[in-house]
Amino acid sequence: MTKAEIVHRFYEDMLNQRRPELAEELITPDMTTHDPDAPRGPAAVRRVDAFMRAGFSDLHYQVEDVISEGDRAAVRWTLTGTHDGDFFGNPPTGRRIETTGNVIFGFEGDRINEIWAVVDVNRLQRQIGAARTS
C-alpha cells in the first residue's frame, strides 16, 4: 500500500466512516503527535477524534491533496461539520463549520508513526462565535 493510500484510509475509513478499530492497523503503538500531553499510539488519534466529535458529531474530512516522498506524506484537508455539542467550553450553536488543516505524517514501514498537524482553529472558533472576527 502506498503512503497516499494509507493516508486516505486514515481519513476516509477510520475517521469519516468511524472505524476506530483500524487505528491498530494504520498506526504504530508508539506513534507520537509531538504534543507532550498526548498519549502515544492509536490512543492519541482516538482521543482527538472523540474530542472533535463531542463538538461536531457529523464532522467530515475531505482530503484535498496528498504529497509523499520517502517516509513522509503531506496532506491538506477541509473539515466540515455542525456545531452540535460542547467545544472548548462553547455550547452548541447549530452552525455549520468549515476549516482547513495541513498534516505531515511520518511512516515506519506501512504504518503511521508520527503526526505533525496544523489546523486553523481560529477560523473554526470564529464560525461558532467563540473568537473575535476583527
PDB file of C-alpha atoms in Angstrom:
ATOM      1  CA  MET A   1       0.000   0.000   0.000  1.00  0.00           C
ATOM      2  CA  THR A   2       1.352   3.471  -0.876  1.00  0.00           C
ATOM      3  CA  LYS A   3       1.698   6.275   1.672  1.00  0.00           C
ATOM      4  CA  ALA A   4      -1.167   8.125  -0.086  1.00  0.00           C
ATOM      5  CA  GLU A   5      -3.419   5.060   0.195  1.00  0.00           C
ATOM      6  CA  ILE A   6      -2.631   4.764   3.920  1.00  0.00           C
ATOM      7  CA  VAL A   7      -3.473   8.444   4.442  1.00  0.00           C
ATOM      8  CA  HIS A   8      -6.765   8.041   2.568  1.00  0.00           C
ATOM      9  CA  ARG A   9      -7.636   5.002   4.723  1.00  0.00           C
ATOM     10  CA  PHE A  10      -6.786   7.038   7.844  1.00  0.00           C
ATOM     11  CA  TYR A  11      -9.228   9.822   6.932  1.00  0.00           C
ATOM     12  CA  GLU A  12     -11.920   8.032   4.941  1.00  0.00           C
ATOM     13  CA  ASP A  13     -12.136   4.594   6.534  1.00  0.00           C
ATOM     14  CA  MET A  14     -11.043   5.282  10.111  1.00  0.00           C
ATOM     15  CA  LEU A  15     -12.268   8.847  10.769  1.00  0.00           C
ATOM     16  CA  ASN A  16     -15.100   9.546   8.304  1.00  0.00           C
ATOM     17  CA  GLN A  17     -16.603   6.062   8.495  1.00  0.00           C
ATOM     18  CA  ARG A  18     -15.997   5.948  12.267  1.00  0.00           C
ATOM     19  CA  ARG A  19     -13.970   2.771  12.337  1.00  0.00           C
ATOM     20  CA  PRO A  20     -11.544   3.420  15.229  1.00  0.00           C
ATOM     21  CA  GLU A  21     -10.525  -0.247  15.284  1.00  0.00           C
ATOM     22  CA  LEU A  22      -8.424   0.487  12.175  1.00  0.00           C
ATOM     23  CA  ALA A  23      -6.078   2.571  14.335  1.00  0.00           C
ATOM     24  CA  GLU A  24      -4.124  -0.541  15.364  1.00  0.00           C
ATOM     25  CA  GLU A  25      -3.662  -1.463  11.704  1.00  0.00           C
ATOM     26  CA  LEU A  26      -2.667   2.023  10.494  1.00  0.00           C
ATOM     27  CA  ILE A  27      -0.716   3.431  13.469  1.00  0.00           C
ATOM     28  CA  THR A  28       2.352   2.163  15.340  1.00  0.00           C
ATOM     29  CA  PRO A  29       1.933   1.506  19.087  1.00  0.00           C
ATOM     30  CA  ASP A  30       4.399   4.301  19.917  1.00  0.00           C
ATOM     31  CA  MET A  31       3.208   6.889  17.342  1.00  0.00           C
ATOM     32  CA  THR A  32       3.685  10.473  18.503  1.00  0.00           C
ATOM     33  CA  THR A  33       1.750  13.639  17.722  1.00  0.00           C
ATOM     34  CA  HIS A  34       4.565  15.766  19.173  1.00  0.00           C
ATOM     35  CA  ASP A  35       2.180  17.015  21.882  1.00  0.00           C
ATOM     36  CA  PRO A  36       3.834  16.297  25.243  1.00  0.00           C
ATOM     37  CA  ASP A  37       0.420  15.934  26.922  1.00  0.00           C
ATOM     38  CA  ALA A  38      -0.991  13.468  24.393  1.00  0.00           C
ATOM     39  CA  PRO A  39      -0.872   9.712  24.729  1.00  0.00           C
ATOM     40  CA  ARG A  40       1.166   7.767  22.199  1.00  0.00           C
ATOM     41  CA  GLY A  41      -0.038   5.324  19.575  1.00  0.00           C
ATOM     42  CA  PRO A  42      -3.626   4.767  18.467  1.00  0.00           C
ATOM     43  CA  ALA A  43      -4.957   6.244  21.728  1.00  0.00           C
ATOM     44  CA  ALA A  44      -3.710   9.693  20.665  1.00  0.00           C
ATOM     45  CA  VAL A  45      -5.787   9.662  17.487  1.00  0.00           C
ATOM     46  CA  ARG A  46      -8.844   8.223  19.238  1.00  0.00           C
ATOM     47  CA  ARG A  47      -8.622  10.981  21.880  1.00  0.00           C
ATOM     48  CA  VAL A  48      -8.527  13.795  19.297  1.00  0.00           C
ATOM     49  CA  ASP A  49     -11.350  12.215  17.286  1.00  0.00           C
ATOM     50  CA  ALA A  50     -13.543  11.834  20.396  1.00  0.00           C
ATOM     51  CA  PHE A  51     -12.866  15.451  21.404  1.00  0.00           C
ATOM     52  CA  MET A  52     -13.769  16.763  17.942  1.00  0.00           C
ATOM     53  CA  ARG A  53     -16.878  14.556  17.630  1.00  0.00           C
ATOM     54  CA  ALA A  54     -18.137  15.785  21.011  1.00  0.00           C
ATOM     55  CA  GLY A  55     -18.465  19.237  19.423  1.00  0.00           C
ATOM     56  CA  PHE A  56     -19.210  18.224  15.815  1.00  0.00           C
ATOM     57  CA  SER A  57     -20.850  14.790  15.671  1.00  0.00           C
ATOM     58  CA  ASP A  58     -21.123  14.845  11.863  1.00  0.00           C
ATOM     59  CA  LEU A  59     -17.595  16.032  11.134  1.00  0.00           C
ATOM     60  CA  HIS A  60     -16.144  15.007   7.801  1.00  0.00           C
ATOM     61  CA  TYR A  61     -12.629  15.272   6.409  1.00  0.00           C
ATOM     62  CA  GLN A  62     -12.216  15.924   2.695  1.00  0.00           C
ATOM     63  CA  VAL A  63      -8.654  15.137   1.630  1.00  0.00           C
ATOM     64  CA  GLU A  64      -7.665  17.769  -0.921  1.00  0.00           C
ATOM     65  CA  ASP A  65      -4.009  16.861  -1.565  1.00  0.00           C
ATOM     66  CA  VAL A  66      -1.536  14.167  -0.588  1.00  0.00           C
ATOM     67  CA  ILE A  67       2.118  14.507  -1.487  1.00  0.00           C
ATOM     68  CA  SER A  68       4.534  11.797  -0.415  1.00  0.00           C
ATOM     69  CA  GLU A  69       8.255  11.327  -0.572  1.00  0.00           C
ATOM     70  CA  GLY A  70      10.382   8.807   1.264  1.00  0.00           C
ATOM     71  CA  ASP A  71       8.957   8.087   4.711  1.00  0.00           C
ATOM     72  CA  ARG A  72       6.719  11.194   4.811  1.00  0.00           C
ATOM     73  CA  ALA A  73       3.344  12.255   3.388  1.00  0.00           C
ATOM     74  CA  ALA A  74       1.927  15.792   3.487  1.00  0.00           C
ATOM     75  CA  VAL A  75      -1.843  16.208   3.476  1.00  0.00           C
ATOM     76  CA  ARG A  76      -4.127  19.200   3.034  1.00  0.00           C
ATOM     77  CA  TRP A  77      -7.738  18.715   4.060  1.00  0.00           C
ATOM     78  CA  THR A  78     -11.004  20.536   4.620  1.00  0.00           C
ATOM     79  CA  LEU A  79     -13.092  19.718   7.682  1.00  0.00           C
ATOM     80  CA  THR A  80     -16.851  20.337   7.770  1.00  0.00           C
ATOM     81  CA  GLY A  81     -19.468  19.695  10.416  1.00  0.00           C
ATOM     82  CA  THR A  82     -22.265  21.057  12.578  1.00  0.00           C
ATOM     83  CA  HIS A  83     -21.535  22.556  15.988  1.00  0.00           C
ATOM     84  CA  ASP A  84     -23.966  20.367  17.924  1.00  0.00           C
ATOM     85  CA  GLY A  85     -22.027  19.802  21.142  1.00  0.00           C
ATOM     86  CA  ASP A  86     -19.655  21.497  23.581  1.00  0.00           C
ATOM     87  CA  PHE A  87     -16.379  22.610  22.003  1.00  0.00           C
ATOM     88  CA  PHE A  88     -13.684  24.209  24.188  1.00  0.00           C
ATOM     89  CA  GLY A  89     -16.443  25.194  26.646  1.00  0.00           C
ATOM     90  CA  ASN A  90     -18.642  26.739  23.942  1.00  0.00           C
ATOM     91  CA  PRO A  91     -22.210  25.378  23.956  1.00  0.00           C
ATOM     92  CA  PRO A  92     -23.710  24.114  20.687  1.00  0.00           C
ATOM     93  CA  THR A  93     -24.813  26.761  18.195  1.00  0.00           C
ATOM     94  CA  GLY A  94     -26.117  24.546  15.391  1.00  0.00           C
ATOM     95  CA  ARG A  95     -23.827  26.424  12.984  1.00  0.00           C
ATOM     96  CA  ARG A  96     -22.088  24.689  10.096  1.00  0.00           C
ATOM     97  CA  ILE A  97     -18.323  24.982  10.176  1.00  0.00           C
ATOM     98  CA  GLU A  98     -15.596  24.600   7.599  1.00  0.00           C
ATOM     99  CA  THR A  99     -11.913  24.820   8.344  1.00  0.00           C
ATOM    100  CA  THR A 100      -8.650  23.572   6.917  1.00  0.00           C
ATOM    101  CA  GLY A 101      -5.630  21.671   8.102  1.00  0.00           C
ATOM    102  CA  ASN A 102      -2.230  20.561   6.951  1.00  0.00           C
ATOM    103  CA  VAL A 103      -0.694  17.408   8.348  1.00  0.00           C
ATOM    104  CA  ILE A 104       2.641  15.717   7.825  1.00  0.00           C
ATOM    105  CA  PHE A 105       2.662  12.007   8.510  1.00  0.00           C
ATOM    106  CA  GLY A 106       5.841  10.082   9.251  1.00  0.00           C
ATOM    107  CA  PHE A 107       5.875   6.359   8.497  1.00  0.00           C
ATOM    108  CA  GLU A 108       7.576   3.283   9.830  1.00  0.00           C
ATOM    109  CA  GLY A 109       7.032   0.709   7.137  1.00  0.00           C
ATOM    110  CA  ASP A 110       3.337   0.753   6.222  1.00  0.00           C
ATOM    111  CA  ARG A 111       2.187   2.363   9.482  1.00  0.00           C
ATOM    112  CA  ILE A 112       1.986   5.943  10.707  1.00  0.00           C
ATOM    113  CA  ASN A 113       4.499   6.675  13.465  1.00  0.00           C
ATOM    114  CA  GLU A 114       4.432  10.498  13.621  1.00  0.00           C
ATOM    115  CA  ILE A 115       1.828  13.209  13.055  1.00  0.00           C
ATOM    116  CA  TRP A 116       2.525  16.929  12.834  1.00  0.00           C
ATOM    117  CA  ALA A 117      -0.777  18.800  12.462  1.00  0.00           C
ATOM    118  CA  VAL A 118      -1.546  22.468  11.842  1.00  0.00           C
ATOM    119  CA  VAL A 119      -5.280  23.259  11.976  1.00  0.00           C
ATOM    120  CA  ASP A 120      -6.967  26.641  11.503  1.00  0.00           C
ATOM    121  CA  VAL A 121      -8.688  26.519  14.905  1.00  0.00           C
ATOM    122  CA  ASN A 122      -9.160  30.296  14.960  1.00  0.00           C
ATOM    123  CA  ARG A 123     -11.311  30.096  11.814  1.00  0.00           C
ATOM    124  CA  LEU A 124     -13.371  27.334  13.404  1.00  0.00           C
ATOM    125  CA  GLN A 125     -13.812  29.329  16.638  1.00  0.00           C
ATOM    126  CA  ARG A 126     -14.915  32.422  14.699  1.00  0.00           C
ATOM    127  CA  GLN A 127     -17.586  30.353  12.954  1.00  0.00           C
ATOM    128  CA  ILE A 128     -19.109  29.225  16.250  1.00  0.00           C
ATOM    129  CA  GLY A 129     -18.841  32.711  17.756  1.00  0.00           C
ATOM    130  CA  ALA A 130     -16.010  31.838  20.150  1.00  0.00           C
ATOM    131  CA  ALA A 131     -13.361  34.180  18.703  1.00  0.00           C
ATOM    132  CA  ARG A 132     -13.326  37.804  17.668  1.00  0.00           C
ATOM    133  CA  THR A 133     -13.719  38.493  13.966  1.00  0.00           C
ATOM    134  CA  SER A 134     -11.551  41.615  13.785  1.00  0.00           C
TER     135      SER A 134
END
